[in-house]
Coordinates of C-alpha atoms in Angstrom, one line a residue:
Chain A
M1 CA -0.5 0.1 0.0
E2 CA 2.8 2.5 1.1
I3 CA 3.9 1.7 -2.7
Y4 CA 0.5 2.3 -4.3
Q5 CA 0.0 5.7 -2.5
L6 CA 3.4 6.9 -4.1
L7 CA 2.6 6.1 -7.2
P8 CA 0.6 8.4 -10.2
K9 CA -2.9 6.7 -9.6
T10 CA -3.6 7.3 -12.8
N11 CA -4.3 4.1 -14.3
C12 CA -2.7 4.6 -17.2
K13 CA -2.1 0.9 -18.2
E14 CA 1.7 1.9 -19.8
C15 CA 3.5 -0.7 -17.9
G16 CA 1.2 -3.4 -18.9
E17 CA -0.9 -3.7 -15.8
S18 CA -4.5 -2.5 -15.8
T19 CA -4.3 -0.6 -12.7
C20 CA -1.5 1.2 -10.3
M21 CA -2.7 -1.1 -7.1
A22 CA -2.0 -4.4 -9.4
F23 CA 1.3 -2.3 -10.7
A24 CA 2.4 -2.2 -7.1
V25 CA 1.4 -5.9 -6.0
K26 CA 3.6 -6.9 -9.1
I27 CA 6.7 -4.5 -7.6
I28 CA 7.1 -6.7 -4.5
S29 CA 6.5 -9.9 -6.4
R30 CA 9.8 -8.8 -8.2
E31 CA 7.5 -9.3 -11.7
H32 CA 8.0 -5.6 -12.5
G33 CA 10.6 -2.9 -11.9
I34 CA 9.5 0.5 -10.8
K35 CA 11.1 2.0 -13.9
E36 CA 8.9 0.7 -15.9
C37 CA 6.3 3.3 -14.5
T38 CA 7.4 6.0 -17.5
P39 CA 5.3 8.5 -16.1
L40 CA 6.4 8.4 -12.2
M41 CA 10.2 8.0 -13.9
E42 CA 9.4 11.0 -16.9
D43 CA 7.2 13.9 -15.0
S44 CA 9.0 16.1 -13.3
K45 CA 5.3 16.7 -10.7
Y46 CA 6.3 13.3 -9.4
A47 CA 9.9 13.8 -8.7
A48 CA 9.2 13.4 -5.0
E49 CA 7.2 10.0 -5.3
K50 CA 10.0 8.7 -7.4
N51 CA 12.8 9.5 -5.0
K52 CA 11.2 8.0 -2.3
L53 CA 10.2 5.3 -4.0
L54 CA 13.6 4.6 -5.8
E55 CA 15.2 5.6 -2.0
M56 CA 12.4 2.4 -0.6
L57 CA 13.0 0.0 -3.2
K58 CA 16.8 0.1 -3.3
P59 CA 17.7 -2.5 -1.1
M60 CA 15.5 -4.7 -3.8
E61 CA 18.2 -3.9 -6.3
D62 CA 20.8 -6.1 -4.3
A63 CA 18.7 -9.1 -3.7
G64 CA 19.4 -11.7 -5.9
E65 CA 16.7 -14.2 -7.7
T66 CA 14.9 -15.3 -4.3
G67 CA 14.7 -12.0 -2.7
L68 CA 18.1 -12.7 -0.2
I69 CA 20.3 -9.8 0.7
I70 CA 23.5 -11.1 2.6
H71 CA 25.0 -7.5 4.6
D72 CA 28.9 -8.6 4.4
D73 CA 30.0 -5.5 7.0
K74 CA 27.5 -7.2 9.6
C75 CA 28.3 -10.7 8.5
F76 CA 30.6 -12.8 11.5
G77 CA 31.2 -15.4 9.2
C78 CA 30.3 -18.0 11.9
G79 CA 28.4 -20.4 9.4
N80 CA 25.2 -21.0 11.5
C81 CA 23.2 -20.5 8.4
V82 CA 25.6 -23.1 6.2
V83 CA 24.6 -25.4 9.1
A84 CA 20.8 -24.7 9.7
C85 CA 20.3 -24.3 5.8
P86 CA 17.8 -27.5 5.4
V87 CA 18.4 -27.3 1.5
N88 CA 22.7 -27.5 2.4
V89 CA 21.7 -29.9 4.8
A90 CA 20.1 -31.9 2.3
N91 CA 22.4 -31.2 -0.3
D92 CA 25.4 -32.0 1.9
P93 CA 25.1 -34.4 4.7
E94 CA 28.7 -35.1 5.3
G95 CA 29.8 -31.6 5.1
A96 CA 27.6 -28.5 6.2
A97 CA 24.7 -31.4 8.2
I98 CA 27.5 -31.8 10.7
G99 CA 29.0 -28.9 10.8
D100 CA 32.0 -28.6 8.6
G101 CA 32.7 -26.8 5.3
P102 CA 30.2 -28.1 2.6
S103 CA 32.0 -30.7 0.7
N104 CA 29.9 -29.9 -2.3
D105 CA 28.5 -27.3 -4.6
K106 CA 25.2 -28.2 -4.2
V107 CA 24.4 -26.1 -1.1
I108 CA 23.3 -22.6 -1.0
L109 CA 25.3 -21.1 1.2
K110 CA 28.9 -21.0 2.4
V111 CA 31.9 -19.0 3.4
V112 CA 34.2 -17.5 1.5
D113 CA 36.7 -15.3 2.8
G114 CA 35.0 -14.7 6.2
V115 CA 31.7 -13.8 5.3
V116 CA 29.3 -15.8 3.8
V117 CA 27.8 -16.3 0.3
A118 CA 24.6 -17.4 -1.7
Q119 CA 25.2 -19.9 -4.8
N120 CA 22.4 -22.1 -6.4
V121 CA 19.8 -19.7 -5.4
G122 CA 17.1 -21.5 -7.5
E123 CA 17.0 -24.5 -4.7
C124 CA 16.2 -22.1 -1.6
R125 CA 12.9 -22.9 0.0
R126 CA 11.4 -19.3 -0.3
F127 CA 11.9 -20.1 -4.9
G128 CA 10.4 -21.5 -7.0
K129 CA 6.3 -23.2 -7.1
N130 CA 6.3 -24.7 -4.0
R131 CA 8.3 -22.2 -2.2
I132 CA 6.9 -21.1 1.8
L133 CA 8.3 -18.8 3.8
C134 CA 11.5 -20.3 5.4
N135 CA 13.6 -18.5 8.3
A136 CA 15.7 -21.2 8.6
C137 CA 19.0 -19.3 7.8
I138 CA 17.8 -15.9 9.1
D139 CA 16.8 -16.9 13.2
P140 CA 20.3 -18.6 14.0
C141 CA 22.1 -15.1 12.6
P142 CA 23.9 -13.5 15.5
S143 CA 24.2 -10.2 13.8
G144 CA 21.2 -9.9 11.2
A145 CA 23.5 -9.8 8.1
I146 CA 20.8 -12.2 6.2
E147 CA 17.5 -10.5 5.4
F148 CA 15.0 -11.6 2.2
V149 CA 12.9 -8.8 1.0
Chain B
M1 CA 38.6 -22.4 -6.7
D2 CA 41.7 -23.9 -8.6
A3 CA 41.9 -27.7 -6.5
N4 CA 45.6 -26.8 -7.9
N5 CA 46.1 -23.9 -5.3
V6 CA 44.6 -25.2 -2.1
A7 CA 45.3 -26.4 0.8
R8 CA 43.5 -27.9 3.7
V9 CA 44.8 -26.4 7.1
T10 CA 43.9 -26.1 10.6
C11 CA 43.1 -22.4 11.9
P12 CA 44.7 -21.9 15.1
A13 CA 42.7 -18.0 15.2
C14 CA 41.4 -18.8 18.6
A15 CA 40.8 -22.7 20.5
C16 CA 38.4 -24.3 18.1
L17 CA 40.9 -25.1 15.7
C18 CA 38.7 -26.0 12.9
R19 CA 40.1 -28.3 10.8
D20 CA 38.0 -27.7 8.0
V21 CA 39.1 -24.5 6.4
D22 CA 41.1 -24.4 2.8
L23 CA 43.1 -21.8 1.7
E24 CA 43.8 -20.7 -1.9
F25 CA 46.8 -19.1 -3.2
D26 CA 48.7 -17.6 -5.6
D27 CA 50.9 -18.0 -7.9
R28 CA 53.9 -16.0 -5.8
G29 CA 52.5 -18.4 -3.1
D30 CA 50.2 -15.5 -0.9
I31 CA 47.5 -16.7 0.3
V32 CA 44.4 -15.0 -1.6
H33 CA 41.1 -16.7 -0.5
T34 CA 39.6 -18.5 2.7
Y35 CA 36.6 -21.0 2.1
N36 CA 34.9 -22.1 5.4
A37 CA 37.2 -20.4 8.0
C38 CA 35.1 -17.4 9.8
R39 CA 36.1 -13.5 9.7
K40 CA 38.3 -14.0 12.6
G41 CA 40.6 -17.4 10.5
A42 CA 39.8 -15.3 7.6
A43 CA 41.5 -12.3 8.6
F44 CA 44.3 -14.2 10.7
F45 CA 45.2 -16.3 7.4
M46 CA 45.3 -13.1 4.5
G47 CA 46.2 -10.6 6.7
S48 CA 48.7 -11.5 9.9
Y49 CA 51.7 -13.0 8.3
R50 CA 51.6 -9.8 5.8
E51 CA 51.7 -6.9 8.5
N52 CA 53.1 -5.4 11.4
R53 CA 56.0 -7.7 11.5
A54 CA 58.6 -7.9 14.6
L55 CA 62.6 -7.2 13.8
P56 CA 65.4 -8.3 15.6
K57 CA 66.1 -5.2 18.1
I58 CA 68.1 -4.5 20.8
E59 CA 66.7 -1.6 23.2
G60 CA 64.8 -0.3 19.9
K61 CA 68.0 -0.6 17.9
P62 CA 68.0 -3.2 14.9
V63 CA 70.2 -6.4 15.2
S64 CA 70.9 -9.4 14.0
I65 CA 68.9 -12.5 15.5
D66 CA 72.3 -13.8 16.3
D67 CA 73.2 -10.7 18.3
A68 CA 69.4 -10.6 19.4
V69 CA 69.4 -14.8 20.5
K70 CA 73.0 -14.0 21.8
S71 CA 71.6 -10.8 24.7
T72 CA 68.7 -13.1 25.2
V73 CA 71.0 -16.2 26.8
E74 CA 73.1 -13.0 28.6
I75 CA 70.2 -11.7 30.1
L76 CA 69.1 -14.8 31.0
S77 CA 71.8 -16.0 32.0
N78 CA 72.8 -13.3 34.7
A79 CA 69.4 -13.0 36.1
K80 CA 68.5 -14.6 39.4
N81 CA 64.6 -13.9 39.6
P82 CA 63.6 -14.4 35.5
V83 CA 60.3 -14.8 34.4
I84 CA 58.5 -16.5 31.9
F85 CA 55.5 -15.7 30.5
G86 CA 53.1 -16.9 27.5
L87 CA 53.0 -19.5 25.5
D88 CA 49.5 -20.1 25.0
T89 CA 50.0 -19.1 21.2
S90 CA 53.0 -21.9 20.8
S91 CA 52.7 -25.2 19.3
L92 CA 53.2 -28.4 22.2
E93 CA 56.7 -28.9 21.1
T94 CA 57.7 -25.2 21.8
Q95 CA 55.7 -25.2 25.2
V96 CA 58.0 -28.4 26.1
L97 CA 60.7 -26.5 25.4
G98 CA 59.3 -23.2 27.3
V99 CA 59.0 -25.4 30.3
G100 CA 62.1 -27.0 30.2
L101 CA 64.0 -22.9 29.9
A102 CA 62.0 -22.5 33.5
R103 CA 63.5 -25.5 35.0
K104 CA 66.7 -24.9 33.7
L105 CA 67.0 -20.9 34.9
N106 CA 65.4 -21.9 38.3
A107 CA 62.7 -19.5 36.5
A108 CA 58.7 -18.9 37.6
I109 CA 56.3 -19.6 34.5
D110 CA 53.0 -18.2 33.8
D111 CA 50.6 -18.0 31.0
T112 CA 48.1 -16.2 30.4
S113 CA 45.6 -18.5 31.5
S114 CA 46.0 -17.2 35.5
L115 CA 44.4 -14.1 33.9
C116 CA 41.5 -16.1 32.8
Q117 CA 40.3 -19.8 32.4
G118 CA 42.7 -21.0 35.4
L119 CA 40.1 -21.1 37.7
V120 CA 38.0 -23.9 35.8
L121 CA 41.2 -25.7 34.0
E122 CA 42.5 -25.9 37.2
R123 CA 39.8 -28.2 37.9
I124 CA 39.0 -29.4 34.5
I125 CA 42.9 -31.2 34.1
P126 CA 43.4 -33.1 36.9
G127 CA 39.5 -34.9 36.7
S128 CA 38.2 -33.1 39.4
M129 CA 35.7 -31.2 37.5
K130 CA 33.3 -33.1 34.2
T131 CA 34.3 -32.6 31.6
C132 CA 33.9 -33.8 27.9
T133 CA 35.3 -32.9 24.1
L134 CA 33.3 -30.7 21.7
D135 CA 32.3 -34.1 19.3
D136 CA 30.7 -35.2 22.3
V137 CA 28.8 -32.4 22.6
R138 CA 27.9 -31.9 18.7
D139 CA 26.8 -35.9 19.1
Y140 CA 25.4 -36.2 22.4
S141 CA 24.5 -32.4 23.8
D142 CA 20.5 -31.8 23.8
V143 CA 21.1 -29.1 26.4
M144 CA 23.7 -26.0 26.2
V145 CA 24.1 -23.2 28.5
Y146 CA 26.5 -20.5 27.3
W147 CA 27.3 -19.1 30.8
G148 CA 29.2 -15.6 30.5
S149 CA 30.5 -16.5 27.6
D150 CA 30.0 -15.1 23.7
P151 CA 30.6 -17.6 20.6
A152 CA 29.4 -15.5 18.4
N153 CA 31.8 -13.0 19.0
S154 CA 34.5 -14.9 20.2
H155 CA 34.3 -18.2 18.7
P156 CA 32.5 -17.9 15.8
R157 CA 32.2 -21.4 14.4
H158 CA 31.7 -22.6 17.7
M159 CA 28.1 -22.6 17.6
S160 CA 28.0 -24.3 14.1
K161 CA 30.5 -26.7 14.4
F162 CA 30.3 -28.1 17.4
S163 CA 27.5 -27.4 20.0
Y164 CA 24.1 -25.7 18.3
F165 CA 23.6 -26.4 15.1
P166 CA 24.9 -29.3 13.4
R167 CA 23.8 -32.8 13.3
G168 CA 25.0 -35.5 15.6
K169 CA 24.7 -39.0 16.0
K170 CA 21.9 -38.5 18.8
R171 CA 21.3 -35.0 17.5
Q172 CA 20.0 -36.2 14.3
K173 CA 16.8 -34.2 13.9
G174 CA 18.4 -30.4 13.6
W175 CA 18.5 -27.9 16.3
E176 CA 15.1 -26.8 15.8
T177 CA 13.6 -30.0 17.7
D178 CA 17.2 -31.1 18.9
R179 CA 18.7 -28.3 21.0
M180 CA 17.9 -26.1 23.8
P181 CA 20.8 -23.8 24.2
I182 CA 20.8 -21.2 26.6
C183 CA 22.7 -18.1 27.3
I184 CA 23.3 -16.6 30.9
D185 CA 24.9 -12.7 30.7
V186 CA 24.8 -9.6 31.4
R187 CA 23.5 -8.3 28.7
K188 CA 22.0 -9.7 25.3
S189 CA 25.2 -10.9 23.3
N190 CA 24.8 -11.5 19.9
T191 CA 24.9 -15.3 21.5
A192 CA 21.6 -14.2 23.2
G193 CA 20.1 -13.4 20.5
V194 CA 20.2 -17.2 19.0
C195 CA 19.8 -19.0 22.0
K196 CA 16.2 -20.3 23.0
K197 CA 15.9 -19.3 26.6
F198 CA 18.5 -16.0 27.4
Y199 CA 18.6 -15.2 31.2
K200 CA 20.1 -12.2 31.6
I201 CA 21.3 -11.4 35.2
E202 CA 22.9 -8.5 37.4
P203 CA 26.7 -8.2 37.3
K204 CA 28.1 -9.9 39.9
G205 CA 25.2 -11.5 39.8
D206 CA 26.2 -15.2 39.3
E207 CA 26.5 -16.4 42.7
G208 CA 23.3 -15.8 43.9
L209 CA 21.9 -17.5 40.6
I210 CA 23.4 -20.4 41.6
N211 CA 23.0 -20.5 45.5
D212 CA 19.3 -20.3 43.6
L213 CA 20.2 -22.6 41.3
L214 CA 20.8 -25.0 44.4
L215 CA 18.0 -24.2 46.7
S216 CA 15.6 -25.0 43.5
L217 CA 17.2 -28.0 42.5
D218 CA 17.1 -29.3 46.0
G219 CA 13.2 -28.2 46.0
K220 CA 13.7 -25.7 48.5
I221 CA 11.6 -22.7 46.2
G222 CA 9.7 -23.0 43.6
G223 CA 8.1 -20.9 41.0
K224 CA 8.3 -17.3 43.0
E225 CA 9.7 -14.8 41.6
I226 CA 13.8 -14.8 42.4
G227 CA 14.5 -11.9 44.0
G228 CA 17.0 -9.0 42.7
K229 CA 18.4 -11.0 40.1
G230 CA 15.7 -9.7 37.3
I231 CA 15.1 -13.5 36.3
D232 CA 10.7 -14.4 36.5
G233 CA 10.2 -17.2 38.8
K234 CA 8.6 -19.1 36.4
E235 CA 11.3 -18.4 33.7
F236 CA 13.7 -19.5 36.8
A237 CA 11.7 -22.8 36.9
K238 CA 11.8 -24.2 33.6
L239 CA 15.8 -23.2 33.4
T240 CA 16.1 -25.8 36.6
N241 CA 14.1 -28.2 34.7
I242 CA 15.8 -28.2 31.6
L243 CA 19.0 -28.5 33.9
K244 CA 17.7 -31.3 35.7
K245 CA 16.1 -33.4 32.4
A246 CA 18.6 -33.1 30.3
E247 CA 20.1 -35.9 28.9
H248 CA 23.8 -34.8 27.7
C249 CA 24.2 -30.5 29.3
T250 CA 27.4 -28.9 29.0
I251 CA 28.3 -25.8 30.6
F252 CA 30.4 -23.7 28.3
S253 CA 32.0 -21.7 31.0
G254 CA 33.0 -17.9 29.6
L255 CA 35.2 -15.6 31.2
G256 CA 32.0 -13.5 32.8
L257 CA 31.1 -16.7 35.0
V258 CA 35.2 -17.4 36.1
Y259 CA 35.9 -13.5 37.0
S260 CA 32.3 -13.0 38.9
L261 CA 33.3 -16.5 40.5
K262 CA 36.6 -15.4 41.1
N263 CA 36.6 -16.0 45.3
S264 CA 33.5 -18.6 45.1
I265 CA 34.3 -21.0 43.0
K266 CA 34.1 -24.1 44.9
L267 CA 30.1 -22.6 44.6
F268 CA 30.4 -23.9 40.8
D269 CA 31.9 -27.3 41.6
A270 CA 29.1 -27.7 44.2
L271 CA 26.3 -26.6 41.4
I272 CA 27.9 -29.2 38.9
E273 CA 28.1 -31.8 41.4
K274 CA 24.7 -31.4 42.4
L275 CA 23.4 -31.4 38.6
N276 CA 25.0 -34.6 37.8
E277 CA 22.7 -36.2 40.2
Y278 CA 20.1 -35.3 38.3
A279 CA 21.6 -35.4 34.6
P280 CA 24.9 -36.1 32.9
T281 CA 26.4 -32.2 33.6
H282 CA 30.0 -31.2 31.7
V283 CA 32.1 -28.2 32.0
I284 CA 34.5 -27.1 28.7
P285 CA 36.4 -23.7 29.6
M286 CA 35.5 -21.2 26.8
V287 CA 39.7 -20.6 26.2
G288 CA 40.7 -17.8 24.1
H289 CA 44.1 -18.4 23.1
Y290 CA 44.2 -21.5 21.0
N291 CA 46.6 -23.8 23.0
M292 CA 46.0 -22.4 26.4
R293 CA 44.7 -25.5 27.2
G294 CA 48.0 -26.8 25.4
M295 CA 50.2 -24.8 28.1
T296 CA 47.5 -25.7 31.2
Q297 CA 48.7 -29.2 30.1
T298 CA 51.7 -29.1 29.7
L299 CA 52.9 -27.8 32.4
Y300 CA 50.6 -29.7 34.7
D301 CA 52.6 -32.8 33.2
A302 CA 55.5 -31.6 34.2
S303 CA 54.6 -30.2 37.4
G304 CA 51.8 -31.1 39.3
Y305 CA 50.4 -27.6 38.7
I306 CA 48.3 -25.6 35.4
N307 CA 50.3 -22.3 36.2
K308 CA 51.7 -19.7 38.4
V309 CA 54.9 -22.4 38.5
R310 CA 58.2 -21.4 40.2
F311 CA 60.6 -24.1 39.6
S312 CA 63.9 -23.9 41.9
D313 CA 66.6 -27.0 41.8
G314 CA 64.4 -29.5 40.7
E315 CA 61.8 -28.7 43.4
V316 CA 58.1 -27.1 41.7
D317 CA 57.1 -24.1 44.1
H318 CA 53.1 -23.1 43.1
G319 CA 51.0 -20.8 44.3
S320 CA 49.2 -16.9 43.5
Q321 CA 53.3 -15.9 44.4
Y322 CA 54.2 -16.5 41.2
S323 CA 51.4 -15.1 38.7
I324 CA 52.9 -12.2 36.3
T325 CA 51.5 -9.8 38.7
S326 CA 52.3 -10.9 41.6
T327 CA 55.8 -11.7 40.3
L328 CA 55.6 -8.3 38.9
Q329 CA 54.3 -6.2 41.1
G330 CA 56.5 -7.5 43.9
K331 CA 59.8 -6.5 42.1
E332 CA 60.5 -9.8 42.8
A333 CA 61.5 -10.5 39.1
D334 CA 64.8 -9.3 37.1
A335 CA 64.6 -10.3 33.8
A336 CA 61.5 -11.4 31.8
L337 CA 61.1 -13.3 29.0
I338 CA 57.8 -13.6 26.9
I339 CA 56.9 -15.4 24.0
G340 CA 53.8 -14.9 21.8
A341 CA 52.1 -13.1 24.5
D342 CA 51.0 -9.3 24.9
P343 CA 50.8 -8.8 28.6
V344 CA 51.0 -4.7 28.3
S345 CA 47.7 -4.8 26.5
S346 CA 46.0 -7.5 29.2
I347 CA 48.0 -6.6 32.7
P348 CA 47.0 -3.5 35.2
L349 CA 48.9 -0.5 34.1
K350 CA 51.2 -0.3 37.2
T351 CA 52.5 -4.1 36.3
S352 CA 53.2 -3.0 32.7
I353 CA 55.4 -0.1 34.0
S354 CA 57.3 -2.9 36.5
L355 CA 57.8 -4.5 33.3
A356 CA 59.3 -1.5 31.1
G357 CA 61.6 -1.1 34.3
I358 CA 63.6 -4.6 34.2
P359 CA 65.3 -6.5 30.9
T360 CA 62.4 -8.2 29.4
I361 CA 63.1 -10.5 26.0
T362 CA 60.0 -10.2 23.8
I363 CA 59.9 -13.3 21.0
D364 CA 56.6 -12.9 18.8
A365 CA 55.5 -12.7 15.1
H366 CA 54.3 -9.3 15.6
E367 CA 54.9 -5.7 16.3
T368 CA 53.0 -5.3 19.8
P369 CA 52.9 -3.2 22.6
T370 CA 54.7 -5.6 24.8
T371 CA 57.2 -5.6 21.9
M372 CA 57.7 -2.2 22.1
I373 CA 58.5 -1.9 25.5
S374 CA 60.9 -5.1 25.4
R375 CA 65.1 -4.4 26.2
V376 CA 65.6 -7.4 23.0
V377 CA 63.3 -8.8 20.9
I378 CA 63.0 -11.2 18.2
P379 CA 60.6 -12.2 15.8
A380 CA 59.4 -16.0 15.2
A381 CA 57.6 -17.6 12.7
I382 CA 53.7 -18.0 12.6
T383 CA 52.5 -21.3 14.2
G384 CA 50.1 -22.8 11.8
I385 CA 50.9 -20.6 8.8
E386 CA 54.6 -20.5 8.6
A387 CA 55.6 -23.4 11.0
G388 CA 53.9 -25.9 12.2
G389 CA 53.5 -28.3 15.3
E390 CA 50.9 -29.6 17.7
A391 CA 48.1 -28.1 19.7
L392 CA 45.3 -28.7 21.9
R393 CA 41.9 -27.8 21.0
M394 CA 39.7 -26.1 24.1
D395 CA 38.6 -29.8 24.8
G396 CA 41.9 -30.9 25.2
V397 CA 41.9 -32.6 21.9
K398 CA 44.8 -32.7 19.8
H399 CA 45.4 -31.2 16.3
E400 CA 48.1 -30.9 14.1
L401 CA 48.8 -27.3 12.9
S402 CA 50.8 -27.3 9.1
A403 CA 52.8 -24.7 7.8
P404 CA 51.4 -23.9 4.6
R405 CA 53.2 -21.0 4.1
E406 CA 56.7 -21.5 5.1
N407 CA 58.8 -18.2 5.3
K408 CA 62.6 -19.3 5.6
E409 CA 63.8 -15.8 6.9
V410 CA 62.2 -16.1 10.5
L411 CA 63.2 -18.9 12.7
S412 CA 59.9 -20.8 14.7
D413 CA 59.8 -20.1 18.7
A414 CA 60.6 -23.6 19.0
E415 CA 64.0 -23.1 17.1
L416 CA 64.3 -20.3 19.0
L417 CA 64.1 -21.8 22.6
K418 CA 66.4 -24.5 21.3
R419 CA 69.2 -21.8 20.9
I420 CA 68.2 -20.4 23.9
L421 CA 68.3 -23.5 25.9
E422 CA 71.8 -24.4 24.2
G423 CA 73.1 -21.2 25.6
V424 CA 72.3 -20.5 29.1

């Protein structure tokens, strides 16, 4: 709703959606980008709203396909997320599941240079058709370095 | 990651001694990436050998290593009451040589355990307090208590590799259902943030909490408000029940607990004894320096005491008068040999001033505040990167350290001690 309030609300359909409300919902589900709203981007009378929206949606630009953001500056590299992730456990029962470093490349999270990095994000339980709201990497993080948008 | 340029090593950045760290080297042999190491481990491997290295010096002037060793031998041979301190970041082999040197010189020998985990280690090493290994914790512990410790910051991989998150032999279901981590601390630390139970106590409130736990275990106090400690009565009753019903409980004692119980450590003994009447309860000290457990064990094997020892013509004397702070404050020491430690950063200023007033020799890989006040500085190789050896993990399990990036320009502390031993 916050996004909708800042959109032009003219239902111009230039983005391909029938209403601005539908466009706002698709922004959240990452099917559209804010830059697809041509009137907002080009018309100077929406400049204030445009700046607010760009600032509000900035974290989404840094996020991966699943909306995963890892804040390098906060990460301790403890690897709690690597061991707690159910996909890592299933894909690497001899490594990540028992607390060791990953022994294969099928894992989603691993620690490189002291900071956790994500790969194979398509395997994440928050991704794909049967996605669920999994928090297994967020809850064990002692520094709040992982979030999803 | 190019498999040809990768080596698997043991990480000596803390006393967890993680054995699954991979290092990637470039063509010049520099470490360019670390895999599986936490932030502390990555900084140790990628930064420590490049920056701030110590150089051989006598009274601040650059000299050769031979001259620095010769001057060391001279100072130690002429001293009547020399003190040897440190060795917690050296290999077991070096520690044996260090204890041998103390015996030969009739010196007092002490390490950083006298400033931190000594009280717990002097119970665990002789076997009077029940302990277990970190592998046992991973395989069997259902309750783990981080008491006055914050492994998220001090030992970043402790929870992921050994205690809370990994699956083990009898803990197959995962951390959500199989483990009950409890944090007892004076503040909501990063560790407290991920534990399922957090008990915030007042500073110095550990003694009161232990007293209440002892009464509660005997059924003498129940679900009422536990006065003055900020813990709700019902939550306290839950804590008692969790500890009583544990299948395998491990308490990770941190510096917060040890400092708080300095004069009443016997209460902690009583608590562990009482808890063991209900459930197998173990204690593992959260040792900081990677081989402090090794030093205390080495000294115990040689003298029967874990620290604060004075050798005198084959006789062994022990007592708080031989701790680094007492020997320096009492002005008894007339020379000091510091090996791989930085006491100036951790001991009181008054003691540091005393240290600066006597001939001090420091063997260290890096420039530290202690090297700055030392009469003689001898650079050493970094154990775990430039020199190998063995070390004891915080639970007493021996691990081999490798030398993935050997440096012929500096001698290991073991080689340096051998040369000093030959001279004195």
